[in-house]
Tab-separated table of C-alpha atoms in Angstrom:
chain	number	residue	atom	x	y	z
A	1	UNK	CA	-27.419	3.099	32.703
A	2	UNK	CA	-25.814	1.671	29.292
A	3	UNK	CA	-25.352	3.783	26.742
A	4	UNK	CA	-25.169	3.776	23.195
A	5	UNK	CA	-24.847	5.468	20.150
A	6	UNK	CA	-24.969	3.505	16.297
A	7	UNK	CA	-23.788	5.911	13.702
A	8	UNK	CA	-24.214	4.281	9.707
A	9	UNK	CA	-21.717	6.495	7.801
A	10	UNK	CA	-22.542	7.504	4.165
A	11	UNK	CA	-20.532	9.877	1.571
A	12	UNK	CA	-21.680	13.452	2.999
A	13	UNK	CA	-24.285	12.635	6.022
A	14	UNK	CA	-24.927	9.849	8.553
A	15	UNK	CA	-27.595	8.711	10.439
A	16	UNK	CA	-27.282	8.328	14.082
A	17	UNK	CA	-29.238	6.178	17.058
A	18	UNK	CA	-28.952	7.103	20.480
A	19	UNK	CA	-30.193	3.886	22.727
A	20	UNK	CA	-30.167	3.818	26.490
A	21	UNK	CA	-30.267	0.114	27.862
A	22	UNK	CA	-31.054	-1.745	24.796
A	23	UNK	CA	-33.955	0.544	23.601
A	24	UNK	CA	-33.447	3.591	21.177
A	25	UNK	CA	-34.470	6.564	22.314
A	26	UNK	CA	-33.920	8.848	19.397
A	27	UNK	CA	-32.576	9.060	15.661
A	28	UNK	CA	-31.337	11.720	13.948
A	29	UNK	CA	-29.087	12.984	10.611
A	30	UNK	CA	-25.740	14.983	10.631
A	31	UNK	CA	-23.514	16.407	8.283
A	32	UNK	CA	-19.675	15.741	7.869
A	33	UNK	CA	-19.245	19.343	8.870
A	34	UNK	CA	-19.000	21.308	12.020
A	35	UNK	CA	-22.958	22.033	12.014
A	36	UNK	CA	-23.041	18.369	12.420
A	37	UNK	CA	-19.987	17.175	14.506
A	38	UNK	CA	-21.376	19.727	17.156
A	39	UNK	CA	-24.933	18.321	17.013
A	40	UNK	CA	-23.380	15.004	17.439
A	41	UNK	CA	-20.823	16.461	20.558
A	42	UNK	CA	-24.141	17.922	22.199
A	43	UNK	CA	-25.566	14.228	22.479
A	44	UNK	CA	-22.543	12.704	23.294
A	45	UNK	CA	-21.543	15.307	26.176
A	46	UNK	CA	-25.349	14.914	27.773
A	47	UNK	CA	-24.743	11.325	29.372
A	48	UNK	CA	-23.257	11.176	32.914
A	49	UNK	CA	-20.439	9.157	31.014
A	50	UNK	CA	-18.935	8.712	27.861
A	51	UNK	CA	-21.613	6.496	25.887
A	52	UNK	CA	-19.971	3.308	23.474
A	53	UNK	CA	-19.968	4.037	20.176
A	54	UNK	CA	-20.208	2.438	17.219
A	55	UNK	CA	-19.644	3.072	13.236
A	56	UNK	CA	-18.603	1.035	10.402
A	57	UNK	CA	-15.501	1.666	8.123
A	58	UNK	CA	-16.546	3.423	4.497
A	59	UNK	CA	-12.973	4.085	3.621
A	60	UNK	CA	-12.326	7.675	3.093
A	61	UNK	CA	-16.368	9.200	4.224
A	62	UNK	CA	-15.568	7.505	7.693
A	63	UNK	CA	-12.033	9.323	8.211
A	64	UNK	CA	-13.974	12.566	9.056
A	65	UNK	CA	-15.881	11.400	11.691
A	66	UNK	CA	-13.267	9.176	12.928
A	67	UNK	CA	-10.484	12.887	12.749
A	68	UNK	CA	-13.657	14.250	15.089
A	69	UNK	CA	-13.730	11.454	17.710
A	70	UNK	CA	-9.881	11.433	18.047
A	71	UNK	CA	-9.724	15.131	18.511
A	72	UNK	CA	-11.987	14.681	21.317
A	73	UNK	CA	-10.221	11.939	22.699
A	74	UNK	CA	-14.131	9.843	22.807
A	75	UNK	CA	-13.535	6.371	22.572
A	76	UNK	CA	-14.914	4.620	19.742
A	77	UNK	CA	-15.429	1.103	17.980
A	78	UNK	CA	-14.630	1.156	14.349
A	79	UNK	CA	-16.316	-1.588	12.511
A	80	UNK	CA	-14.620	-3.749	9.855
A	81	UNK	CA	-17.262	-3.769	6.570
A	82	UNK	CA	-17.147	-7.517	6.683
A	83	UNK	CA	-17.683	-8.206	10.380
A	84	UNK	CA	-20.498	-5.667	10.747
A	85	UNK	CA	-21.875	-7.560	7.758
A	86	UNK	CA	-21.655	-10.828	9.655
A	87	UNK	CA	-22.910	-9.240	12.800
A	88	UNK	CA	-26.401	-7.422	11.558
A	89	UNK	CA	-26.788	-9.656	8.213
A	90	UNK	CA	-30.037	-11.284	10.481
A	91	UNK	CA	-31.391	-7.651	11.289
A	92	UNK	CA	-31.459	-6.476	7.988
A	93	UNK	CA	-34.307	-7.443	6.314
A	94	UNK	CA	-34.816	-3.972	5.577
A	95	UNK	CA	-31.351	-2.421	4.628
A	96	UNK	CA	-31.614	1.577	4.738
A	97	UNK	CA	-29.023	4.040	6.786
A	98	UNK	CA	-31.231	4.631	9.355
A	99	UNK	CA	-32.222	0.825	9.978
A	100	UNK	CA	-28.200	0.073	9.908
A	101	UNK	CA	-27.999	2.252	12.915
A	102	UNK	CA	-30.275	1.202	15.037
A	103	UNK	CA	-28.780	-2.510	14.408
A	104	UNK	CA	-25.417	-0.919	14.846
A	105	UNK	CA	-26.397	0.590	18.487
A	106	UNK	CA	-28.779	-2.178	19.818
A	107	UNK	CA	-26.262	-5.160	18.668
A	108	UNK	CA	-23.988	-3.265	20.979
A	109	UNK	CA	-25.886	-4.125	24.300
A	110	UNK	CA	-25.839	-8.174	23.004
A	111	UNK	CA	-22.038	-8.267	21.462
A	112	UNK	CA	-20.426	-6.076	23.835
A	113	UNK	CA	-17.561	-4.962	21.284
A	114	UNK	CA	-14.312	-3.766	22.234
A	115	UNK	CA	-13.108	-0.014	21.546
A	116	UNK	CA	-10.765	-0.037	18.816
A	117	UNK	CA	-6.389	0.853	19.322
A	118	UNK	CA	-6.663	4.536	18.574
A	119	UNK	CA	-3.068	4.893	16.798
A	120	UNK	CA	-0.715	7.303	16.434
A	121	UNK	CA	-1.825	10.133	13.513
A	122	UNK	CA	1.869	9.570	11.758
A	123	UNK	CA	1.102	5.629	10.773
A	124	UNK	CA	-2.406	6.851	9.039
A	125	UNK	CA	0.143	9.954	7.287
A	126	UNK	CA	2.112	7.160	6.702
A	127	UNK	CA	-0.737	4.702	5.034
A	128	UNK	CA	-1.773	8.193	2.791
A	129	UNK	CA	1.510	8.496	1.846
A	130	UNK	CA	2.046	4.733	0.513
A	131	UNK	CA	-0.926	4.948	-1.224
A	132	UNK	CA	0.301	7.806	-3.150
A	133	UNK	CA	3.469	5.744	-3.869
A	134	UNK	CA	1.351	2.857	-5.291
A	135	UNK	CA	-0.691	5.431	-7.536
A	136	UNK	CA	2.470	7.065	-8.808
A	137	UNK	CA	3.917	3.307	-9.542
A	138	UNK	CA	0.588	2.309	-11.210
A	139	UNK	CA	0.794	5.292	-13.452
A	140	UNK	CA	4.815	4.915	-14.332
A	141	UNK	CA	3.368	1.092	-15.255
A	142	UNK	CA	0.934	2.762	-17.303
A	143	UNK	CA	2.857	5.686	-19.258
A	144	UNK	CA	5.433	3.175	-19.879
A	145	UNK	CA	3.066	0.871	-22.054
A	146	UNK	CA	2.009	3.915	-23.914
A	147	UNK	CA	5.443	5.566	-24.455
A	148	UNK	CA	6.158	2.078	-25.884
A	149	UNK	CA	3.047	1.487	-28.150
A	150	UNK	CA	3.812	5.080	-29.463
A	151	UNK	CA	7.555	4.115	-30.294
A	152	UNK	CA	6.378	1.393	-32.296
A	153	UNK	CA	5.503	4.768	-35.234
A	154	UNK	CA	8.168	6.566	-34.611
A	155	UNK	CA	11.573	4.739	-33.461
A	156	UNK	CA	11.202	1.297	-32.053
A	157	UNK	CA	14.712	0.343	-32.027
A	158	UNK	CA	15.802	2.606	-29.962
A	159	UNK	CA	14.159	0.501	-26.673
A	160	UNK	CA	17.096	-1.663	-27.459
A	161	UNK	CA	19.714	1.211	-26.703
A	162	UNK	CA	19.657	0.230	-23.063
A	163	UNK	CA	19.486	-2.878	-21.000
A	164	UNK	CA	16.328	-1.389	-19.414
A	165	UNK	CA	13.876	1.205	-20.591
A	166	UNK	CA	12.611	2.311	-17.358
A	167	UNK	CA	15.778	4.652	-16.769
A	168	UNK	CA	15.401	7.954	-16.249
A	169	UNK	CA	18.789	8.831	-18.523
A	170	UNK	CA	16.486	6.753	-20.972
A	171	UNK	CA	13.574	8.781	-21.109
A	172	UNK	CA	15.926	12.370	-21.272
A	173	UNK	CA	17.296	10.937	-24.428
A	174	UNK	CA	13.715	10.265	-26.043
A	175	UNK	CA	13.077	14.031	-25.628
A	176	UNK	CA	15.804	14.488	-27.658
A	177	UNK	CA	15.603	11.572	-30.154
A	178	UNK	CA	11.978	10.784	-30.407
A	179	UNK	CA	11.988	9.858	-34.248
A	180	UNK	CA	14.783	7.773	-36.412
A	181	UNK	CA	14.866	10.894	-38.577
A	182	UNK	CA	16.984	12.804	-36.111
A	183	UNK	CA	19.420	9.919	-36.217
A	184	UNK	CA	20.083	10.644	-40.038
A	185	UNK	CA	22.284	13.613	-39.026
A	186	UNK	CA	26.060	14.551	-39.377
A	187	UNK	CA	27.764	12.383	-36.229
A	188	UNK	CA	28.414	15.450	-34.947
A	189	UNK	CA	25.489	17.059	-34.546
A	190	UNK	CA	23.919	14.279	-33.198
A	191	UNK	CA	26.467	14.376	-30.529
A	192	UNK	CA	26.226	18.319	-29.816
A	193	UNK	CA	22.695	17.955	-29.557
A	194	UNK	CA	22.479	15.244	-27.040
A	195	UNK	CA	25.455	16.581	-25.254
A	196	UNK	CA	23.897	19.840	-24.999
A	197	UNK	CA	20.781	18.302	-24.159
A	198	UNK	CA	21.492	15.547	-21.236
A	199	UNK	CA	21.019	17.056	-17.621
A	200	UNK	CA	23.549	13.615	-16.835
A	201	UNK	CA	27.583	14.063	-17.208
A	202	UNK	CA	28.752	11.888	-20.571
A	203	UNK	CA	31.970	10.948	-21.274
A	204	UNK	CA	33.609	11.898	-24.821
A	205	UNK	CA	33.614	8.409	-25.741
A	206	UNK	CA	30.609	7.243	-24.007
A	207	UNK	CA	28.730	9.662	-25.975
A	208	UNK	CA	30.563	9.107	-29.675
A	209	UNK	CA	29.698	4.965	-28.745
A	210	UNK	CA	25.769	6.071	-27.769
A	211	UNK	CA	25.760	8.413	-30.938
A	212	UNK	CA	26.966	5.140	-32.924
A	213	UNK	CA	24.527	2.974	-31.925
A	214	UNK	CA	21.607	5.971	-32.593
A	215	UNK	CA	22.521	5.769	-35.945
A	216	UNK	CA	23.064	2.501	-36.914
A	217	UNK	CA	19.420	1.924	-35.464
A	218	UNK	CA	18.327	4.721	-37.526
A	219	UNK	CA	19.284	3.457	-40.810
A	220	UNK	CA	17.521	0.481	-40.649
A	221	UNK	CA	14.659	1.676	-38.953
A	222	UNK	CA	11.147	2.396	-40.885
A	223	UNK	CA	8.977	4.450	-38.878
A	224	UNK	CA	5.192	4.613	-39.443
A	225	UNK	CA	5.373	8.350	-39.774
A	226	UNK	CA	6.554	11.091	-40.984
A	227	UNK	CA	8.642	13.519	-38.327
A	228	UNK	CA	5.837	16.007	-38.374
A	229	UNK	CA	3.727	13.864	-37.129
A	230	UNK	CA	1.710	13.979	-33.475
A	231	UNK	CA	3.027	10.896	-32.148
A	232	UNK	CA	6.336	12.684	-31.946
A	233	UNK	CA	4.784	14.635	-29.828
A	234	UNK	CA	3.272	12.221	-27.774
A	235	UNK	CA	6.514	10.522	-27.248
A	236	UNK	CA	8.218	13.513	-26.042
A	237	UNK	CA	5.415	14.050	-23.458
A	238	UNK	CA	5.399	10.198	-22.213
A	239	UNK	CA	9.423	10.691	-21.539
A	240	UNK	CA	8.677	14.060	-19.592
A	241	UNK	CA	6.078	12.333	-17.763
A	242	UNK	CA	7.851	9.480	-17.215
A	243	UNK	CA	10.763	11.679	-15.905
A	244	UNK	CA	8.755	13.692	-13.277
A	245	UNK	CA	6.711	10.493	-11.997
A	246	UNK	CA	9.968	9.084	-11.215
A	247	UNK	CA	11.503	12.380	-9.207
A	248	UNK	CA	7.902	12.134	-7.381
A	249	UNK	CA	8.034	8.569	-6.307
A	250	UNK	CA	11.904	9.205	-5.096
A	251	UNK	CA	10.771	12.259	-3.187
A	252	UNK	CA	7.624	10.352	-1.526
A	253	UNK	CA	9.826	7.505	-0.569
A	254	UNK	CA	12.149	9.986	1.299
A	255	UNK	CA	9.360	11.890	3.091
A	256	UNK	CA	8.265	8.368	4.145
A	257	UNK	CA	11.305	7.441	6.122
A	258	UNK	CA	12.021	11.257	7.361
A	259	UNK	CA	8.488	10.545	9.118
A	260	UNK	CA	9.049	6.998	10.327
A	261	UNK	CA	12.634	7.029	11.231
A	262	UNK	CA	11.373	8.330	14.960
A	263	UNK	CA	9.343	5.385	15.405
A	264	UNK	CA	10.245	2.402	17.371
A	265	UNK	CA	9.315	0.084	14.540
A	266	UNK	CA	11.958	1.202	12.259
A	267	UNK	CA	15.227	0.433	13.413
A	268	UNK	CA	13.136	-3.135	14.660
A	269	UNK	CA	12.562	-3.696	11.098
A	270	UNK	CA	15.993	-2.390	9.644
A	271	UNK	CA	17.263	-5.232	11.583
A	272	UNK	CA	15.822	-8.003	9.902
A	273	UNK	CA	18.066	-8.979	6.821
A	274	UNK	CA	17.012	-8.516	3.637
A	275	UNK	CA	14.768	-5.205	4.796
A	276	UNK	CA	15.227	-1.924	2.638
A	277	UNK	CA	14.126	1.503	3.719
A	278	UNK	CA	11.644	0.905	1.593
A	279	UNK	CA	10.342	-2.435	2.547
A	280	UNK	CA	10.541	-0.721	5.989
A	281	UNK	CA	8.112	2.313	5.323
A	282	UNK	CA	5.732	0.239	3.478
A	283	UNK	CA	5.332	-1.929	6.135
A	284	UNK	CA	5.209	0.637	8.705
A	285	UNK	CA	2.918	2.197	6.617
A	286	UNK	CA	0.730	-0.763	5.782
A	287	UNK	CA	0.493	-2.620	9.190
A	288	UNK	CA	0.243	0.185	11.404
A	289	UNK	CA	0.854	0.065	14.863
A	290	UNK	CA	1.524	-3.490	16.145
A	291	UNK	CA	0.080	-2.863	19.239
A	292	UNK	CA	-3.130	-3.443	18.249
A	293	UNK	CA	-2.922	-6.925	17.384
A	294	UNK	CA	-3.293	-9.088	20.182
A	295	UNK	CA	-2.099	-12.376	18.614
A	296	UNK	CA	0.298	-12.765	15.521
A	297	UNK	CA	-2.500	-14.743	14.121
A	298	UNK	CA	-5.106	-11.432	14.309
A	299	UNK	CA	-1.924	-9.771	12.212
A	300	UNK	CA	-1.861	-13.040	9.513
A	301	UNK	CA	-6.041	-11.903	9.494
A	302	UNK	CA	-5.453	-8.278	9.042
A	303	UNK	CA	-2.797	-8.878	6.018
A	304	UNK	CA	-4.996	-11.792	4.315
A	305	UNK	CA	-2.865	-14.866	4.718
A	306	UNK	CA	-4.568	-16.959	7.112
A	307	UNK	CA	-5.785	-19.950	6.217
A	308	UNK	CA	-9.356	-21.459	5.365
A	309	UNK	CA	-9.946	-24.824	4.862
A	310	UNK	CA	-12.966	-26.625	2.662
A	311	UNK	CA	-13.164	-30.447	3.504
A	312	UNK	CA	-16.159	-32.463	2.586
A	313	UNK	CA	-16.469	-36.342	3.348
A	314	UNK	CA	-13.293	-37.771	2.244
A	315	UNK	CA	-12.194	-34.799	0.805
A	316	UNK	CA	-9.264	-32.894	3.104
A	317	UNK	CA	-8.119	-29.569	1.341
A	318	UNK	CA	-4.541	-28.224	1.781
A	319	UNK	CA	-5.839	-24.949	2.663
A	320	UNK	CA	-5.966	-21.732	1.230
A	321	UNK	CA	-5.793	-18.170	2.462
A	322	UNK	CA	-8.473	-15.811	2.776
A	323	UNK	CA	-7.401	-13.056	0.472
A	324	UNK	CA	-9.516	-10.538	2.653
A	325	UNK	CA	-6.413	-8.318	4.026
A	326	UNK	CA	-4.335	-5.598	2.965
A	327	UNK	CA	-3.448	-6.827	-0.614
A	328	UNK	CA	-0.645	-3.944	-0.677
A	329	UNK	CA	1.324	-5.292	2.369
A	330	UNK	CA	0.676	-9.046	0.944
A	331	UNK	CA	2.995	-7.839	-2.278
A	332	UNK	CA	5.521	-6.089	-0.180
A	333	UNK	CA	5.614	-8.876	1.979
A	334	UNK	CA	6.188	-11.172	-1.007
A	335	UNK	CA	9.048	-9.217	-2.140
A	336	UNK	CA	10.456	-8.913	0.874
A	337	UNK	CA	10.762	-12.515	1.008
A	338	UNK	CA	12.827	-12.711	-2.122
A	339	UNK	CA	15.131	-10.227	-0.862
A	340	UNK	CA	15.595	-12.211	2.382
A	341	UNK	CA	16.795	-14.733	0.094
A	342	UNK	CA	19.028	-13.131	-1.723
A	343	UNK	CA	20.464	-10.978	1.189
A	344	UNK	CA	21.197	-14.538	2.973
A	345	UNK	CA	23.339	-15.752	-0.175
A	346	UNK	CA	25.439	-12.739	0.612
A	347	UNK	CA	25.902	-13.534	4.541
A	348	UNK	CA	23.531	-12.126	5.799
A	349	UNK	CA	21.267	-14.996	7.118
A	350	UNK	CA	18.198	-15.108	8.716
A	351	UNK	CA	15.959	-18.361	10.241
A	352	UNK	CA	13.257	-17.015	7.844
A	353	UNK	CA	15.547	-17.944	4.822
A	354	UNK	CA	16.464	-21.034	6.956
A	355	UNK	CA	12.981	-22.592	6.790
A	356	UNK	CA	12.022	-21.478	2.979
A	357	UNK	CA	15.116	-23.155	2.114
A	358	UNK	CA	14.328	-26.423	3.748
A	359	UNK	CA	10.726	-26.332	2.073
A	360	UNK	CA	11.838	-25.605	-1.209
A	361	UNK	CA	14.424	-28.951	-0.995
A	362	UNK	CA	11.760	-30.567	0.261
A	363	UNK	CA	8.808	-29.960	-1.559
A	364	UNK	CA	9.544	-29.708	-5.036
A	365	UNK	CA	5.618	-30.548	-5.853
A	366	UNK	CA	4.143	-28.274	-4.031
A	367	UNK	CA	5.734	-24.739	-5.458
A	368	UNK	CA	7.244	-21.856	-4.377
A	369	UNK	CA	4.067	-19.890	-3.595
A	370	UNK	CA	3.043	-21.896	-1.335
A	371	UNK	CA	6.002	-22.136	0.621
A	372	UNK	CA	6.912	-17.819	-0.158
A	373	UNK	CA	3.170	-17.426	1.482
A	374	UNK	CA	4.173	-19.817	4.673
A	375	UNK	CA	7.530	-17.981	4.606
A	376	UNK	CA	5.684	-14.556	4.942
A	377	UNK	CA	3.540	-15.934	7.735
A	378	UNK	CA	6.768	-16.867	9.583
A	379	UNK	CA	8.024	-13.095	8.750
A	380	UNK	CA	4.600	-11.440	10.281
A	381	UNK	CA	4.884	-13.702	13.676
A	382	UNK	CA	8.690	-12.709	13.952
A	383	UNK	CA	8.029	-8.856	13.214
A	384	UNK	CA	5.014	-9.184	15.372
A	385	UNK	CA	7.026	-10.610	18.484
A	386	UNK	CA	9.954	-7.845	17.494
A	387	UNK	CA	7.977	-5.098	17.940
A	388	UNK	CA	5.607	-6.162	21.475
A	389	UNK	CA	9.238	-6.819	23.205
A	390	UNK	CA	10.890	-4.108	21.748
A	391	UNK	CA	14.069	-6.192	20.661
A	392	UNK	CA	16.298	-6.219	17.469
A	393	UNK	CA	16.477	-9.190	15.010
A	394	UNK	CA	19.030	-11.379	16.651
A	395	UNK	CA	19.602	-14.700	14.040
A	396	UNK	CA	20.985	-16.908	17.164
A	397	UNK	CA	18.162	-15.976	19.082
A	398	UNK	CA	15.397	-16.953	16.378
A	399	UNK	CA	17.169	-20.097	15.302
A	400	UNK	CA	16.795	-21.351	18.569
A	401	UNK	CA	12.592	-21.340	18.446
């Protein structure tokens, strides 16, 4: 006898189907808890053998259930959103949870679906952890834009001070000059205060050129208001923010590569010119376990670079990719492209370079996009190939293919 069980995941609950060759035999509802999880281990340890089953991704309501499967080692098929769309969009003329899982469970008998690469726990740590990175780097992006709208009241000139503003030495000194006022000082108080004030070494001179500078900006500046006023205070809390966001992402980014340094995939990927520990963990993180893709082309899928193509009578497109993937791996990807580039003007070449070289020369019309997004396709294939054979990036060896 055939076995399975459909299970249509929502935020707290999820409905489950139990059918036994093609037919269900019985629905029911659990909770994400242990109440439920052991109503749902009752069923499942019933059958003679371990039944298929069958659930669709819902992000972070899923990982539960999914934690529960892979505790008890049950094998499992773990539905992309889009594909489970494609596969029951003709049975659901009546969309509700528990319709969705008898679809899920009797499709199962007709499509046969394969159990899904259980990986490692560390590469989903890993995938948490990078999305923390991201968040911290999308709110740096946005307390920067405020810090700077609020400078425009209080001391605007003072962005010019350095070559960058996104320095943490930078933001120290706004929590100590946060208005032009302050700049109006004797010379050497201004320089006791920010000497006393710094956590960063300054030089005598350094610090008389800085204090200089501070006050010839301050004499021509003409803030919006007064030195009392609240924006002061914002600015000094943007800075501080600004400051501790930045010691966060650094310590995230070092936690990353403690955990992945172990794994095969790391020194594969250090290998590759132009890779970072950086661009290393967040592709670790991003892609996952190699493993699991059987063909480099399922990986070009998975990231959102493969190609579509809409022709119509005469009409031939050029192609364009899908967009569908991991858009966070697509921009590392990207970068990591540009750094290939530049690490290969310093000797350090690679056949990846090689070929996004040639089509640059070549194509002058068509962009560098285009030709980054073929490059990156050439990167995944390589990486992909790297990691099933176990072998370092060898730029003899690749030139030769």
């Amino acid at each position: 006898m055939h076995y399975v069980i459909g299970i249509d995941v929502s935020k707290a609950t999820s409905q489950v189907a139990v059918a036994v060759d093609g037919k269900v035999t019985q629905h029911f509802k659990i909770t994400h808890d242990v109440l439920g999880f052991n109503q749902l281990n009752t069923i499942i340890m019933q059958f003679n053998e371990f039944p298929d089953i069958v659930f669709e991704a819902t992000g972070i309501y899923s990982r539960r259930l999914k934690s529960f499967l892979d505790w008890h080692n049950y094998p499992y098929t773990y539905l992309n959103p889009l594909a489970a769309k494609k596969q029951l969009v003709q049975l659901r003329p009546n969309k509700n949870d528990l319709n969705d899982a008898k679809n899920l469970a009797e499709t199962q008998f007709i499509l046969a679906r394969a159990k899904s690469y259980v990986q490692n726990p560390i590469y989903i740590e890993l995938q948490d952890m990078s999305r923390f990175y991201q968040q911290i780097n999308h709110d740096i992006v946005s307390t920067k834009n405020r810090l700077h709208r609020t400078l425009q009241l209080t001391f605007p000139e003072i962005e010019g001070l350095f070559s960058a503003t996104d320095s943490p030495h930078y933001w120290e000194l706004l929590t100590i000059v946060p208005h032009a006022i302050i700049t109006r000082r004797s010379r050497q108080a201004l320089m006791d205060t920010i000497q006393g004030g710094v956590s960063w070494h300054i030089g005598h001179e350094r610090l008389r050129k800085l204090v200089d500078q501070l006050m010839s900006m301050g004499q021509i500046s003409a803030p919006a208001v007064a030195a009392n006023s609240y924006n002061v205070t914002q600015v000094i809390y943007y800075a501080k923010r600004l400051i501790e966001l930045h010691g966060t992402k650094g310590d995230i980014l070092t936690a990353m590569v403690d955990k992945a340094k172990d794994l095969p995939e790391y020194s594969i990927y250090q290998s590759i010119p132009g890779f970072s520990d950086k661009t290393v963990v967040s592709l670790i993180a991003e892609l996952g376990d190699l493993h699991r893709f059987r063909t480099a082309n399922k990986l070009n899928a998975f990231v959102g670079i493969d190609l579509r193509f809409n022709d119509s009578g005469d009409y031939k497109s050029t192609g364009f990719i899908t967009k569908r993937g991991n858009s966070t791996a697509r921009k590392v990807l990207f970068r990591a492209i540009s750094n290939i580039a530049s690490t290969a003007s310093y000797g350090h070449p690679s056949h990846i370079n090689d070929w996004y070289q040639k089509k640059k020369q070549s194509s002058l019309s068509k962009g560098t996009k285009k030709i980054a997004i073929g490059a990156m396709s050439r990167l995944l294939r390589t990486m992909h190939y790297l990691v099933i054979n176990h072998q370092l990036y060898d730029y003899k060896a690749a030139s030769k293919h």
